[in-house]
Short mmCIF file of C-alpha atoms in Angstrom, two decimals:
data_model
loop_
_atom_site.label_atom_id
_atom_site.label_comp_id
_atom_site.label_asym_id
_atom_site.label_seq_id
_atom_site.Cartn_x
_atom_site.Cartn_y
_atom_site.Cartn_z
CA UNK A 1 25.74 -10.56 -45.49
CA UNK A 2 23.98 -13.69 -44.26
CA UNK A 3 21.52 -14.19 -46.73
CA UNK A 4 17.80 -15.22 -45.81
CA UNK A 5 16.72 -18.81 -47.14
CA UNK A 6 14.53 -20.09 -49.58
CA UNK A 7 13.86 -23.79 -48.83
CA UNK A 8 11.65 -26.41 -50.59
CA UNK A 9 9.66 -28.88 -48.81
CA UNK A 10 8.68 -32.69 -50.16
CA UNK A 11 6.56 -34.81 -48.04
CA UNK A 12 7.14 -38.34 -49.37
CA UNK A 13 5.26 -41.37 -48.88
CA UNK A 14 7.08 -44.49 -49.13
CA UNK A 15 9.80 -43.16 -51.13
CA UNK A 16 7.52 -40.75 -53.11
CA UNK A 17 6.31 -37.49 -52.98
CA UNK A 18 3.38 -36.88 -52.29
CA UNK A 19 1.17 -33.91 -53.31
CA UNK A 20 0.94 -32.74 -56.51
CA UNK A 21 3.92 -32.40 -58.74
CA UNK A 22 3.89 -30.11 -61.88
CA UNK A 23 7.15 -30.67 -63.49
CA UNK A 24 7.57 -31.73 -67.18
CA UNK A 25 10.80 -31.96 -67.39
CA UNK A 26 11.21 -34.92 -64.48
CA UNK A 27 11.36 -38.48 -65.76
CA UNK A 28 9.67 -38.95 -63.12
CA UNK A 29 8.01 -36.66 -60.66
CA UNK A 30 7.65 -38.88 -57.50
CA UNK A 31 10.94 -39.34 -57.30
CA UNK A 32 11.84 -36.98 -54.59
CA UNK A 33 15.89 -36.67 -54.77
CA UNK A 34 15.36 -36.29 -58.83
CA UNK A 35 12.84 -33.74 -57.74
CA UNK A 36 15.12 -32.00 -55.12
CA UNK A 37 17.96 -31.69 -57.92
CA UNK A 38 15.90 -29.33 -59.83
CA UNK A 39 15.14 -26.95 -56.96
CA UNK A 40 19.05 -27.23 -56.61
CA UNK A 41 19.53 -26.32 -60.11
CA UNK A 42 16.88 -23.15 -59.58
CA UNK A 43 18.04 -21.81 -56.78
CA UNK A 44 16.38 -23.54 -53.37
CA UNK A 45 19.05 -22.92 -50.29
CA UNK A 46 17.98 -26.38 -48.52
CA UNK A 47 15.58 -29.02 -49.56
CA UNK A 48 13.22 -30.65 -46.69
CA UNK A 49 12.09 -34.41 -46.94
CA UNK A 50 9.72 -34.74 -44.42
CA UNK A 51 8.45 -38.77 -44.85
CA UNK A 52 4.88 -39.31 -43.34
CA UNK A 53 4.96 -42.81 -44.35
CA UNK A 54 3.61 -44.85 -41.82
CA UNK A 55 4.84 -48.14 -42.56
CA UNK A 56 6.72 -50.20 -40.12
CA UNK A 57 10.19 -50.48 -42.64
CA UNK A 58 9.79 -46.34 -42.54
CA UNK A 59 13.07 -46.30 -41.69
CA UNK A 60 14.90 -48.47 -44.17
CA UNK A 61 12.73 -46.69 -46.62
CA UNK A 62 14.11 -42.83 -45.27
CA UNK A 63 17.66 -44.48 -45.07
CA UNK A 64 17.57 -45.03 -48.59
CA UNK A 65 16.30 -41.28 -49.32
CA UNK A 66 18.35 -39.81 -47.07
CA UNK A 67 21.83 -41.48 -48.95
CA UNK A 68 20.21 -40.98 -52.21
CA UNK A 69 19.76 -37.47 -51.73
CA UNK A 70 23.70 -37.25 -50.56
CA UNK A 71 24.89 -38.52 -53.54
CA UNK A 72 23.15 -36.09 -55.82
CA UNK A 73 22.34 -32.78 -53.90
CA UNK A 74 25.18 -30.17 -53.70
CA UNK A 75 23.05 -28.03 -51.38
CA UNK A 76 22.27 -28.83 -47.21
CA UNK A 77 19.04 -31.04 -46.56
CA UNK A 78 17.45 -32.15 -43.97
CA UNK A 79 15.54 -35.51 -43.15
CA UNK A 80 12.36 -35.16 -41.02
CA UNK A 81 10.05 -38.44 -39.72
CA UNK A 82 10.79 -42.31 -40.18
CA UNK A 83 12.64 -41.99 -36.53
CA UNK A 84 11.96 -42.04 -33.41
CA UNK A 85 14.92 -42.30 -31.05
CA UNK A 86 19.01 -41.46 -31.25
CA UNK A 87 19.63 -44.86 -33.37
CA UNK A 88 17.24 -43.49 -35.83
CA UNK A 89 18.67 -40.00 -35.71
CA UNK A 90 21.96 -41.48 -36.20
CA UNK A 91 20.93 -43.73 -38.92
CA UNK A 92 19.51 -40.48 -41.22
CA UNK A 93 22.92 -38.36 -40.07
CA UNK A 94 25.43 -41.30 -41.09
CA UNK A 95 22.81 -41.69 -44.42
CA UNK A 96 24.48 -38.14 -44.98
CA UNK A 97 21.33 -36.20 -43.86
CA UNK A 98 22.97 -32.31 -43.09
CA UNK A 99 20.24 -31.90 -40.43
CA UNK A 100 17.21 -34.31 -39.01
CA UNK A 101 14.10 -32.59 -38.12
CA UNK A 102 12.14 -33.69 -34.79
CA UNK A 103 8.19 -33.05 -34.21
CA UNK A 104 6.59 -35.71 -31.97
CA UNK A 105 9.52 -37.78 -30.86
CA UNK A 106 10.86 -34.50 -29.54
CA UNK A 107 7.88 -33.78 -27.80
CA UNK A 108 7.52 -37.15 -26.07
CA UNK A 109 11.17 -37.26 -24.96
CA UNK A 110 12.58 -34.04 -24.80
CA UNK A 111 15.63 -34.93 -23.65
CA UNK A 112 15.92 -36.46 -27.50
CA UNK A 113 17.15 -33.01 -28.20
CA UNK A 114 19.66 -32.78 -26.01
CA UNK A 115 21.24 -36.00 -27.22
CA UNK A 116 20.52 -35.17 -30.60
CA UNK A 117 22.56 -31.78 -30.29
CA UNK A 118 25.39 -33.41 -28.21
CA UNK A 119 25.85 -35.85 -30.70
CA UNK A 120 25.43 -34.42 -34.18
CA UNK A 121 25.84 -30.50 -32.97
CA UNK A 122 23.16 -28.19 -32.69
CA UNK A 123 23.41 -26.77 -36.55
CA UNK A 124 21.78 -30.57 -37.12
CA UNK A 125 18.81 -30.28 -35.17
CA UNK A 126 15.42 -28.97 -36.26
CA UNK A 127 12.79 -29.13 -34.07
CA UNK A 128 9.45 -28.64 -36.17
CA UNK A 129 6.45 -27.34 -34.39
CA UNK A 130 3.19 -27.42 -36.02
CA UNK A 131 1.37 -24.96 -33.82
CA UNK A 132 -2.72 -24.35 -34.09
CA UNK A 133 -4.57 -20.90 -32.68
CA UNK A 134 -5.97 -21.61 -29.11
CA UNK A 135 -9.50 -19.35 -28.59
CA UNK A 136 -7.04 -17.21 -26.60
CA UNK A 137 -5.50 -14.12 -28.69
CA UNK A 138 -2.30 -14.54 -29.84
CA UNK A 139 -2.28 -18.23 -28.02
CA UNK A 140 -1.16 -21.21 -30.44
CA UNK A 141 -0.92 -24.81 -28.89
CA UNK A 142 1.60 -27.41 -30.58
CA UNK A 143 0.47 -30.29 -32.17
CA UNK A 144 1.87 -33.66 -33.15
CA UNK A 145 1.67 -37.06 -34.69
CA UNK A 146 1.15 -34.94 -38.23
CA UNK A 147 -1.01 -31.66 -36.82
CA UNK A 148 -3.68 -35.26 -35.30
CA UNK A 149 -2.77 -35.20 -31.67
CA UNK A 150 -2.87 -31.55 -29.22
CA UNK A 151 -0.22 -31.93 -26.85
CA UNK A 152 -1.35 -29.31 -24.17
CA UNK A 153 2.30 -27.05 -24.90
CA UNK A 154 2.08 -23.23 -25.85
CA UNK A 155 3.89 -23.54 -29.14
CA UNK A 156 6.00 -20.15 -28.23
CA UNK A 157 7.34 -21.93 -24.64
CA UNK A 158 7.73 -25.46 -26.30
CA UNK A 159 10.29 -23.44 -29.34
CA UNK A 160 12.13 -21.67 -26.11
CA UNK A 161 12.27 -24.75 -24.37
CA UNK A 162 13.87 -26.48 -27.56
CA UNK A 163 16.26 -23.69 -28.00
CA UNK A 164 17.06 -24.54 -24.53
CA UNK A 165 17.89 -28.05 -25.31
CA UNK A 166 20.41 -27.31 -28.28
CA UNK A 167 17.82 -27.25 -31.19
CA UNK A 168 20.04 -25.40 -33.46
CA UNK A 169 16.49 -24.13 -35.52
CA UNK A 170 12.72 -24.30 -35.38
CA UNK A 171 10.60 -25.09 -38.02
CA UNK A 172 7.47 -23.36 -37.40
CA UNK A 173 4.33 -24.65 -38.96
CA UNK A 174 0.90 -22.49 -38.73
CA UNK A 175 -1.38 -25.37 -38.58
CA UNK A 176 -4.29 -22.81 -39.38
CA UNK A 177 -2.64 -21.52 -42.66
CA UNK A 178 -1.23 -24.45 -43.95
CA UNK A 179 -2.71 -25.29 -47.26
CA UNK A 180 -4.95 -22.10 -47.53
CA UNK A 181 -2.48 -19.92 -49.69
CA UNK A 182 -3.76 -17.08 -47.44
CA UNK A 183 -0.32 -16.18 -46.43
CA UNK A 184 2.13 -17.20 -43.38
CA UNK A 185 0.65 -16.57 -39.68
CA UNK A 186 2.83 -13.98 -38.85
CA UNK A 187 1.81 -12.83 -35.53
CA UNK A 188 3.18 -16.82 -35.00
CA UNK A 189 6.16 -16.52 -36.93
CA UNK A 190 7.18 -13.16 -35.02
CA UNK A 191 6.80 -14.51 -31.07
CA UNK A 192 8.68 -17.09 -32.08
CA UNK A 193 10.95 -15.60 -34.08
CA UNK A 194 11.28 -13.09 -31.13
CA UNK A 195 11.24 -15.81 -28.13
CA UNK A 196 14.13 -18.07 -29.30
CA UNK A 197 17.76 -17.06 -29.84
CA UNK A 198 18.16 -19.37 -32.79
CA UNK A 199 16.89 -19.24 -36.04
CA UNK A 200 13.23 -19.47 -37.65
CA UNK A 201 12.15 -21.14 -40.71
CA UNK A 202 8.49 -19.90 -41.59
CA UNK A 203 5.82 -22.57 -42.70
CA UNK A 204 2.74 -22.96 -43.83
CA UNK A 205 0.57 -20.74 -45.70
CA UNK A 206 2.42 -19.31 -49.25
CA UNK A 207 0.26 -18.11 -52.25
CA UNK A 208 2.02 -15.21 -53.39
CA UNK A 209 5.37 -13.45 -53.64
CA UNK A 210 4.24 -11.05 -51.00
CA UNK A 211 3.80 -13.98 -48.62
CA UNK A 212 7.56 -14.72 -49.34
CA UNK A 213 8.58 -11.36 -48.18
CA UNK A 214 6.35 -10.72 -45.69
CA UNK A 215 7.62 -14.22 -43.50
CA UNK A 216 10.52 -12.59 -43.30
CA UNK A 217 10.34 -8.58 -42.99
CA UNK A 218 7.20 -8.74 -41.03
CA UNK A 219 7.88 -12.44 -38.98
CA UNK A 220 11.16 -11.73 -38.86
CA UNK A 221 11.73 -15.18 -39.82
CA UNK A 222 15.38 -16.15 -40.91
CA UNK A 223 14.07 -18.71 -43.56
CA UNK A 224 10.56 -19.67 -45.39
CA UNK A 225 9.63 -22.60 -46.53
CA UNK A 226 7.00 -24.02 -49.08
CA UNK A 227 5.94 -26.85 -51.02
CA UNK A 228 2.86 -26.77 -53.38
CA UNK A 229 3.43 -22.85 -54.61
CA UNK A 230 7.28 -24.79 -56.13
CA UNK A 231 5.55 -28.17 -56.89
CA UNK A 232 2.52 -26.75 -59.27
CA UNK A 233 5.00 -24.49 -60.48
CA UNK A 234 2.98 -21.49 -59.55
CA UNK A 235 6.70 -19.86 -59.38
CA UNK A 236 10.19 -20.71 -59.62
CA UNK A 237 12.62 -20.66 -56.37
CA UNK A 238 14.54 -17.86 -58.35
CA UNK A 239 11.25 -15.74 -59.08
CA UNK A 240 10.69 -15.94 -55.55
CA UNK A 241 13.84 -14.91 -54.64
CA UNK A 242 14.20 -11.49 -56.91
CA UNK A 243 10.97 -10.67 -55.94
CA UNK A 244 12.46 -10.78 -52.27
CA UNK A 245 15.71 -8.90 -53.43
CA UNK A 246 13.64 -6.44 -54.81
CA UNK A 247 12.08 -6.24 -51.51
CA UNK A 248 14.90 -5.15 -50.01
CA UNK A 249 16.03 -8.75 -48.45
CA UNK A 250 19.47 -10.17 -48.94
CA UNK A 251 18.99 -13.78 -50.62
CA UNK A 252 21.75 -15.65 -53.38
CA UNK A 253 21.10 -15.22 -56.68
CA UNK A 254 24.75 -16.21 -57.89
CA UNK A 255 23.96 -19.84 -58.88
CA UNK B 1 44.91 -40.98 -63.99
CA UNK B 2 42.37 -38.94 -62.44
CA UNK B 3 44.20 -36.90 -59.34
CA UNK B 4 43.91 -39.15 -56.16
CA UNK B 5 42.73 -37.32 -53.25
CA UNK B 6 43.23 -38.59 -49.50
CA UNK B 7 39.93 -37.78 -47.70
CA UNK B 8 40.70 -38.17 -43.69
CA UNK B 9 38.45 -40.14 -41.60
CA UNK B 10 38.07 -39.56 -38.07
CA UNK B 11 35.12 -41.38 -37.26
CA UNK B 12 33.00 -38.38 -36.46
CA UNK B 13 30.69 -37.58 -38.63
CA UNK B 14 29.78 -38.46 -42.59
CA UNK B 15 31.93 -37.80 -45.55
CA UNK B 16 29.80 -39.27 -48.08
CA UNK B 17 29.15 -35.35 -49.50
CA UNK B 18 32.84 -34.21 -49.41
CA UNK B 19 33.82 -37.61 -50.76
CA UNK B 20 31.11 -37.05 -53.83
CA UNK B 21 31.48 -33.63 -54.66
CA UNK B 22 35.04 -34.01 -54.68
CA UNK B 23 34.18 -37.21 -57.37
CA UNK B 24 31.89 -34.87 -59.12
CA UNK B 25 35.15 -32.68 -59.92
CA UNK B 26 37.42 -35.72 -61.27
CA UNK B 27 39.48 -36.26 -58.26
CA UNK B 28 39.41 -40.30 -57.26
CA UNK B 29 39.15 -40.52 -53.98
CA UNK B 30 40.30 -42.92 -50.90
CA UNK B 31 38.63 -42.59 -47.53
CA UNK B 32 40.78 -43.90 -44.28
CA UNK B 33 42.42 -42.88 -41.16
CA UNK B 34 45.72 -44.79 -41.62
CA UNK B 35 48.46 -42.62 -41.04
CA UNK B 36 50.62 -44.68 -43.76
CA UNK B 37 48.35 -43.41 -46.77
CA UNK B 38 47.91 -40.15 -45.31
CA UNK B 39 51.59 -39.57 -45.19
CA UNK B 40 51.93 -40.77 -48.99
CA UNK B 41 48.91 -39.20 -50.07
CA UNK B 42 49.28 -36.70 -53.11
CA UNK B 43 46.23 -34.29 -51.98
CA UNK B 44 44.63 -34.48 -48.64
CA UNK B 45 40.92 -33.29 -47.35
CA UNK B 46 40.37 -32.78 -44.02
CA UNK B 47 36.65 -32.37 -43.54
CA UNK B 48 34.54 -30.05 -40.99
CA UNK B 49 31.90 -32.60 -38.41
CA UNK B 50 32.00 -32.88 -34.62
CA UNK B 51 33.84 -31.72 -31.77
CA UNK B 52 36.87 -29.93 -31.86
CA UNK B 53 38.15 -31.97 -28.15
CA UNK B 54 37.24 -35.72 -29.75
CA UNK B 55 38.57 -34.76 -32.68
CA UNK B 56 42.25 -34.00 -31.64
CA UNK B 57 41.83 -36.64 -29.12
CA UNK B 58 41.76 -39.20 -32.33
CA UNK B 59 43.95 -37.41 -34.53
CA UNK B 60 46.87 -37.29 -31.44
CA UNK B 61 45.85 -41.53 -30.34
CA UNK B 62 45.61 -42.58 -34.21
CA UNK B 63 49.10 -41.03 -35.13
CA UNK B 64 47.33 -39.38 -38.20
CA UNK B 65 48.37 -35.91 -36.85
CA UNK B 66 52.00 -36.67 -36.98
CA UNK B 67 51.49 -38.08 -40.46
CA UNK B 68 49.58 -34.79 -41.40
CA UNK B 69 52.28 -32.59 -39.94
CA UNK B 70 54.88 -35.27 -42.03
CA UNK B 71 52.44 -34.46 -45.35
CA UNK B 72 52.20 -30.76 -45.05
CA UNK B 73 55.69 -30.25 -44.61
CA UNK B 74 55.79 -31.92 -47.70
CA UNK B 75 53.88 -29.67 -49.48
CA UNK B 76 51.04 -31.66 -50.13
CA UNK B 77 48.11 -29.87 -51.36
CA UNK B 78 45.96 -29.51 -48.09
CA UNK B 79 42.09 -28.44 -47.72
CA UNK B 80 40.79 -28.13 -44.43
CA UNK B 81 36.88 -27.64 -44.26
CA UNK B 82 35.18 -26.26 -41.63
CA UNK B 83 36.53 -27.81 -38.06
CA UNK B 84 39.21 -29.18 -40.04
CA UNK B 85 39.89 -25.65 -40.79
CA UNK B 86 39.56 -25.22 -36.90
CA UNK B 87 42.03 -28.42 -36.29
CA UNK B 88 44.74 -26.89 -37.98
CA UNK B 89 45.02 -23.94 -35.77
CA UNK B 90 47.35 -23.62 -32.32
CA UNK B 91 43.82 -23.31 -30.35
CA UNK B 92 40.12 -24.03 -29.98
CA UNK B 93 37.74 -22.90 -27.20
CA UNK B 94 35.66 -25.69 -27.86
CA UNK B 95 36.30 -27.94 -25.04
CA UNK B 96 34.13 -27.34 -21.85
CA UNK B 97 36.82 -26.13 -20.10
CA UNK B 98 38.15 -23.53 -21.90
CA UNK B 99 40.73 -24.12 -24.63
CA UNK B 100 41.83 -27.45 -26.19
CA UNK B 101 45.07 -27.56 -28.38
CA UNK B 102 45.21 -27.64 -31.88
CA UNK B 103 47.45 -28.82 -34.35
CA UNK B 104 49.28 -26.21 -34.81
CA UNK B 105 50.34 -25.99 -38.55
CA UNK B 106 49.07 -22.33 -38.35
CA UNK B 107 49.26 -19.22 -36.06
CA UNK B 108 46.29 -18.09 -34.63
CA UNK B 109 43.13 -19.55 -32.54
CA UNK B 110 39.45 -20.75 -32.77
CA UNK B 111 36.88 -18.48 -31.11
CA UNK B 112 32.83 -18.93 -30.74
CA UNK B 113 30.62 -16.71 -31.67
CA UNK B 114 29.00 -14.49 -29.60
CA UNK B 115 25.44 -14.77 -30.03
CA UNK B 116 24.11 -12.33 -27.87
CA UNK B 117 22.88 -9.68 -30.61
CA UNK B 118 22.63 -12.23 -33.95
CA UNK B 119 21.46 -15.97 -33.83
CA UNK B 120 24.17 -18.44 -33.17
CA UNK B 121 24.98 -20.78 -34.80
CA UNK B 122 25.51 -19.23 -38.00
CA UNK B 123 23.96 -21.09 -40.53
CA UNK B 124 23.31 -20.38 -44.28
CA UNK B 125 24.38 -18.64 -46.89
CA UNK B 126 26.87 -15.83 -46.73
CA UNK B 127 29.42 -14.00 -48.56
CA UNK B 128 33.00 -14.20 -49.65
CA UNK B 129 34.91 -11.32 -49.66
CA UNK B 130 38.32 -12.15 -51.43
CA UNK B 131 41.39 -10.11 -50.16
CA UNK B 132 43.99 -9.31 -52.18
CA UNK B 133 45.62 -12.64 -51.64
CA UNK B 134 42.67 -14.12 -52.05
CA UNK B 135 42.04 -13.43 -55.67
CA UNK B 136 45.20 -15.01 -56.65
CA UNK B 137 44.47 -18.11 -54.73
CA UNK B 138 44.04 -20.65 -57.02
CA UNK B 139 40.96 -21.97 -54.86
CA UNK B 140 39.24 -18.85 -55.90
CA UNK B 141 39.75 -19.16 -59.61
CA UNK B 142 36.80 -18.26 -60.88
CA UNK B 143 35.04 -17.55 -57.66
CA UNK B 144 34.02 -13.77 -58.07
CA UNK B 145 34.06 -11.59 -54.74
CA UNK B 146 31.22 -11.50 -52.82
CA UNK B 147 29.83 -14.69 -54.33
CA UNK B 148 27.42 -16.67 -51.69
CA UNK B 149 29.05 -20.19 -49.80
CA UNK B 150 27.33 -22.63 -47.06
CA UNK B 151 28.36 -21.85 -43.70
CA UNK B 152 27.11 -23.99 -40.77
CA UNK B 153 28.94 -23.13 -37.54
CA UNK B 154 29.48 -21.72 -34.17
CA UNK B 155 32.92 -21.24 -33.69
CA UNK B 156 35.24 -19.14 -36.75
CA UNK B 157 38.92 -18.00 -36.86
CA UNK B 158 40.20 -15.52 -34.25
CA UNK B 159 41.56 -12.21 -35.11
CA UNK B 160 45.17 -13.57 -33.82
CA UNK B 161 45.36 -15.14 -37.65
CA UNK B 162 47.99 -13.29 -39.63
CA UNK B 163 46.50 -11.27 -41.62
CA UNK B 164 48.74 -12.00 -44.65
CA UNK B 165 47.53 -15.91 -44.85
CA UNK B 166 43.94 -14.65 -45.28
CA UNK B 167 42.24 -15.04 -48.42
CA UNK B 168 38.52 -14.29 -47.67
CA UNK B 169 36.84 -12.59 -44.88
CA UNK B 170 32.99 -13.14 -43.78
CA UNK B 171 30.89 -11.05 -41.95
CA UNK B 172 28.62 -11.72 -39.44
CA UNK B 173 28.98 -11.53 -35.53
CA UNK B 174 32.12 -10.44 -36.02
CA UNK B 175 34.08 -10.08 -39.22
CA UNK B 176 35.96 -13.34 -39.64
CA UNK B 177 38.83 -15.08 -41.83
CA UNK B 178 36.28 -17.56 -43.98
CA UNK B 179 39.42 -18.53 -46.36
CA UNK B 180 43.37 -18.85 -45.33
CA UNK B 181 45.94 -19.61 -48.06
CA UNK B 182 49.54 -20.00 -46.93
CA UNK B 183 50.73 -18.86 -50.45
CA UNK B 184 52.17 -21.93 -51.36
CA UNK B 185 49.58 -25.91 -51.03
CA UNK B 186 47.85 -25.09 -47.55
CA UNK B 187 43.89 -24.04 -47.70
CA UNK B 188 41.68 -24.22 -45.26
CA UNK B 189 38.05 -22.92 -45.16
CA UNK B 190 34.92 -22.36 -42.68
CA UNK B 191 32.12 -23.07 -45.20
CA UNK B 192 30.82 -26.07 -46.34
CA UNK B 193 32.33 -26.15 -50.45
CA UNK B 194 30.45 -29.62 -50.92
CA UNK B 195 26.99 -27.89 -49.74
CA UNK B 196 27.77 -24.55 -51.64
CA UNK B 197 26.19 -25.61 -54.90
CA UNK B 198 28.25 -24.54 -58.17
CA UNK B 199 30.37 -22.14 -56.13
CA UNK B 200 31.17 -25.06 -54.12
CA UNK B 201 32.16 -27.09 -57.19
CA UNK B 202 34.05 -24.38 -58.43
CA UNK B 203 36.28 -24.07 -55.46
CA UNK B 204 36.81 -27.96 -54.97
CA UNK B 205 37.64 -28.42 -58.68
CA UNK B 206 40.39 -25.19 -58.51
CA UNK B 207 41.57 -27.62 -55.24
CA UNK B 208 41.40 -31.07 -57.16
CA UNK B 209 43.54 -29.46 -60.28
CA UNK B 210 46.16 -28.42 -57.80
CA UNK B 211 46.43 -32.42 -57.11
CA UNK B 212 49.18 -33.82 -59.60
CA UNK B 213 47.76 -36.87 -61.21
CA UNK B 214 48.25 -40.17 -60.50
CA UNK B 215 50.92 -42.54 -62.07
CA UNK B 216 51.71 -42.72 -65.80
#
């Protein structure tokens, strides 16, 4: 049976992640690929680098990570920011990134997606949405430029019309849960999970095994994702995932 | 000399993870679309990126399928991954207009996934379940049944595949051949063994061992 994923996200600045890292046993804990071997070692189905650096060499910088990473990780990752157009896209895929992840270049040109699936397939496009409650009920508006800029799009019909475009996944992002450890917004996760005909990875919001679980039976999410609950080492990928097995959801535990 | 492994290039897509993983295991590896060192090559790795169409349109203009066909019969140890799993075949319904021809160095045809009741494509982990043939393929030395592989794909093996060349099965949309062994040096598999973590190792070592070493 298809299993559901447990996948680790690092948002690195300038080659480094940032947030805090709780690991003893790194030589160093910035260093994000060194980082990303460990979750591979415990259990993580796909790592995420998402770079927020906002440098003008970005690129070069997420070039380097992105063939780094291939030459250590044994498990799919996927390279997120530092690009803005095809070349860039192309640059992270031919790096050896498995996937890239769009946000706001996807946004501003849509048809980005299109090329991006055409050219890499659609199993290598993410599009991330980082989506924020309107006052409406059950209304959530995407956001971009890192969760600064509204963009006017209901988060549900910009994921459709992704899906629509080849996006081969969506990264959902509850803007309003992110950081809170209050759990994932599942109301979110589930009309999009529901509205698109490709799989949902559910961000944004972990603080407890339940939360794990609950992305998934309750958003009907095909993936979760977290950072901070993996970097303080408030659990391990593995106790995360036999707490879901023992939930009743299908994850791999042969590694 | 550590066995030296022929990894095919057709300018589709990266091989930097095949080409590692199958360092990781001891094999020494050589990169190129030449149809000279494919022909000579002692082990060959066909990997799994891009479009099944462009894909056989290079193989056919390059003359590397000719020196693949040359190889296999041969007996070289083979590995497709993936869509090189998919080139191997007599058919693909990849192309836009229906089906595109394969190579032909097995019965059987490509089919996509119908994603009308689960998501398409099918990405993640899934299981292996060995047939009978399977668990004495020496790929899957090791590899216990039902043990979890990468997949990443939207197409998968037809039913038309002889059922006795089939090692593993996976189930998903439809229950499909994820392994086929020929019984003697041909493998060819949908998952991804360089993004399947120590299963994946497992499987490409069993491959590399199969690869007689290099010159005394």
């Amino acid at each position: 049976m298809l299993t559901k994923r447990v996948i680790v996200c690092m948002d690195v600045n300038d080659g480094r992640v940032v947030k805090g890292v709780n690991f003893v046993d790194l030589r160093d804990a910035g260093d994000p690929v060194e980082l990303a071997e460990v979750y591979d070692r415990e259990g993580a189905d796909e790592v995420v680098f998402l770079d927020i650096t906002a440098t003008s060499d970005e690129r070069a910088t997420t070039i380097d990570l992105a063939s780094h990473a291939a030459e250590r990780l044994r498990i799919p990752y996927t390279v997120g920011g530092g690009f803005h157009d095809i070349e860039g896209a192309r640059a992270m895929i031919a790096a050896g990134a498995d996937k890239i992840s769009l946000c706001t270049a996807a946004v501003r040109d849509p048809e980005l997606i299109t090329l991006a699936s055409r050219a890499f397939g659609s199993q290598a496009v993410i599009v991330a949405i980082d989506a924020k409650r309107t006052g409406a009920a059950d209304s959530w508006e995407a956001y971009i430029r890192g969760g600064r800029t509204p963009t006017g799009l209901d988060a549900v019909g910009w994921a459709q019309e992704a899906a629509r475009r080849g996006a081969g996944e969506i990264l959902l992002t509850s803007m309003d849960r992110d950081g809170t450890q209050d759990g994932f917004d599942i109301a979110l996760t589930r009309a999009v999970a529901r509205a698109v005909p490709i799989p949902v990875i559910a961000s944004g919001g972990v603080g407890t095994l339940e939360h794990f679980a609950e992305g998934i039976i309750d958003g009907e999410a095909d993936a979760v994702l977290a950072a901070s609950v993996f970097h303080f080492g408030t659990f391990s990928v593995r106790q995360v995932k036999e707490y879901m097995a023992g939930q009743g959801i299908p994850v791999r535990l042969d590694f | 000399m550590a066995p030296r492994i022929v990894l095919i290039d057709y300018h589709k897509g990266n091989l930097l993870s095949v080409a590692r993983s199958l360092s990781d295991v001891g094999a020494e590896v050589t990169i190129t679309d030449e149809p000279d060192k494919i022909r000579a090559a002692a082990g060959l790795v066909l990997p799994g990126v891009g479009s099944f169409e462009d894909a056989m349109g290079f193989l056919h203009e390059s003359g590397v399928a000719e020196a693949l066909a040359d190889a296999l019969a041969r007996k070289v140890p083979f590995l497709g991954i993936c869509l090189g799993e998919h080139l191997i075949m007599e058919y693909g319904d990849e192309s836009a207009g229906g089906y595109c021809a394969g190579m032909g160095m097995v019965r059987g045809s490509v089919r996509k996934l119908d994603g009308s009741a689960l998501k398409v494509p099918h990405v993640g982990w899934n299981q292996l379940e060995l047939t009978e043939s399977g668990r004495r393929c020496p790929l899957f030395a090791g590899v216990e049944d039902g043990a979890h592989v990468y997949f990443t794909h939207s197409h998968a093996l037809d039913d038309d595949v002889d059922e006795g060349i089939v090692a593993a099965y996976t189930s998903y949309t439809r229950r499909f051949a994820s392994a086929i062994w020929d019984g003697s040096a041909l493998f060819a598999v949908q998952f991804h063994p360089e993004k399947s973590s120590t299963v994946g190792l497992r499987i490409l070592k069993n491959f590399v061992s199969l690869v007689p070493g290099g010159r005394p």
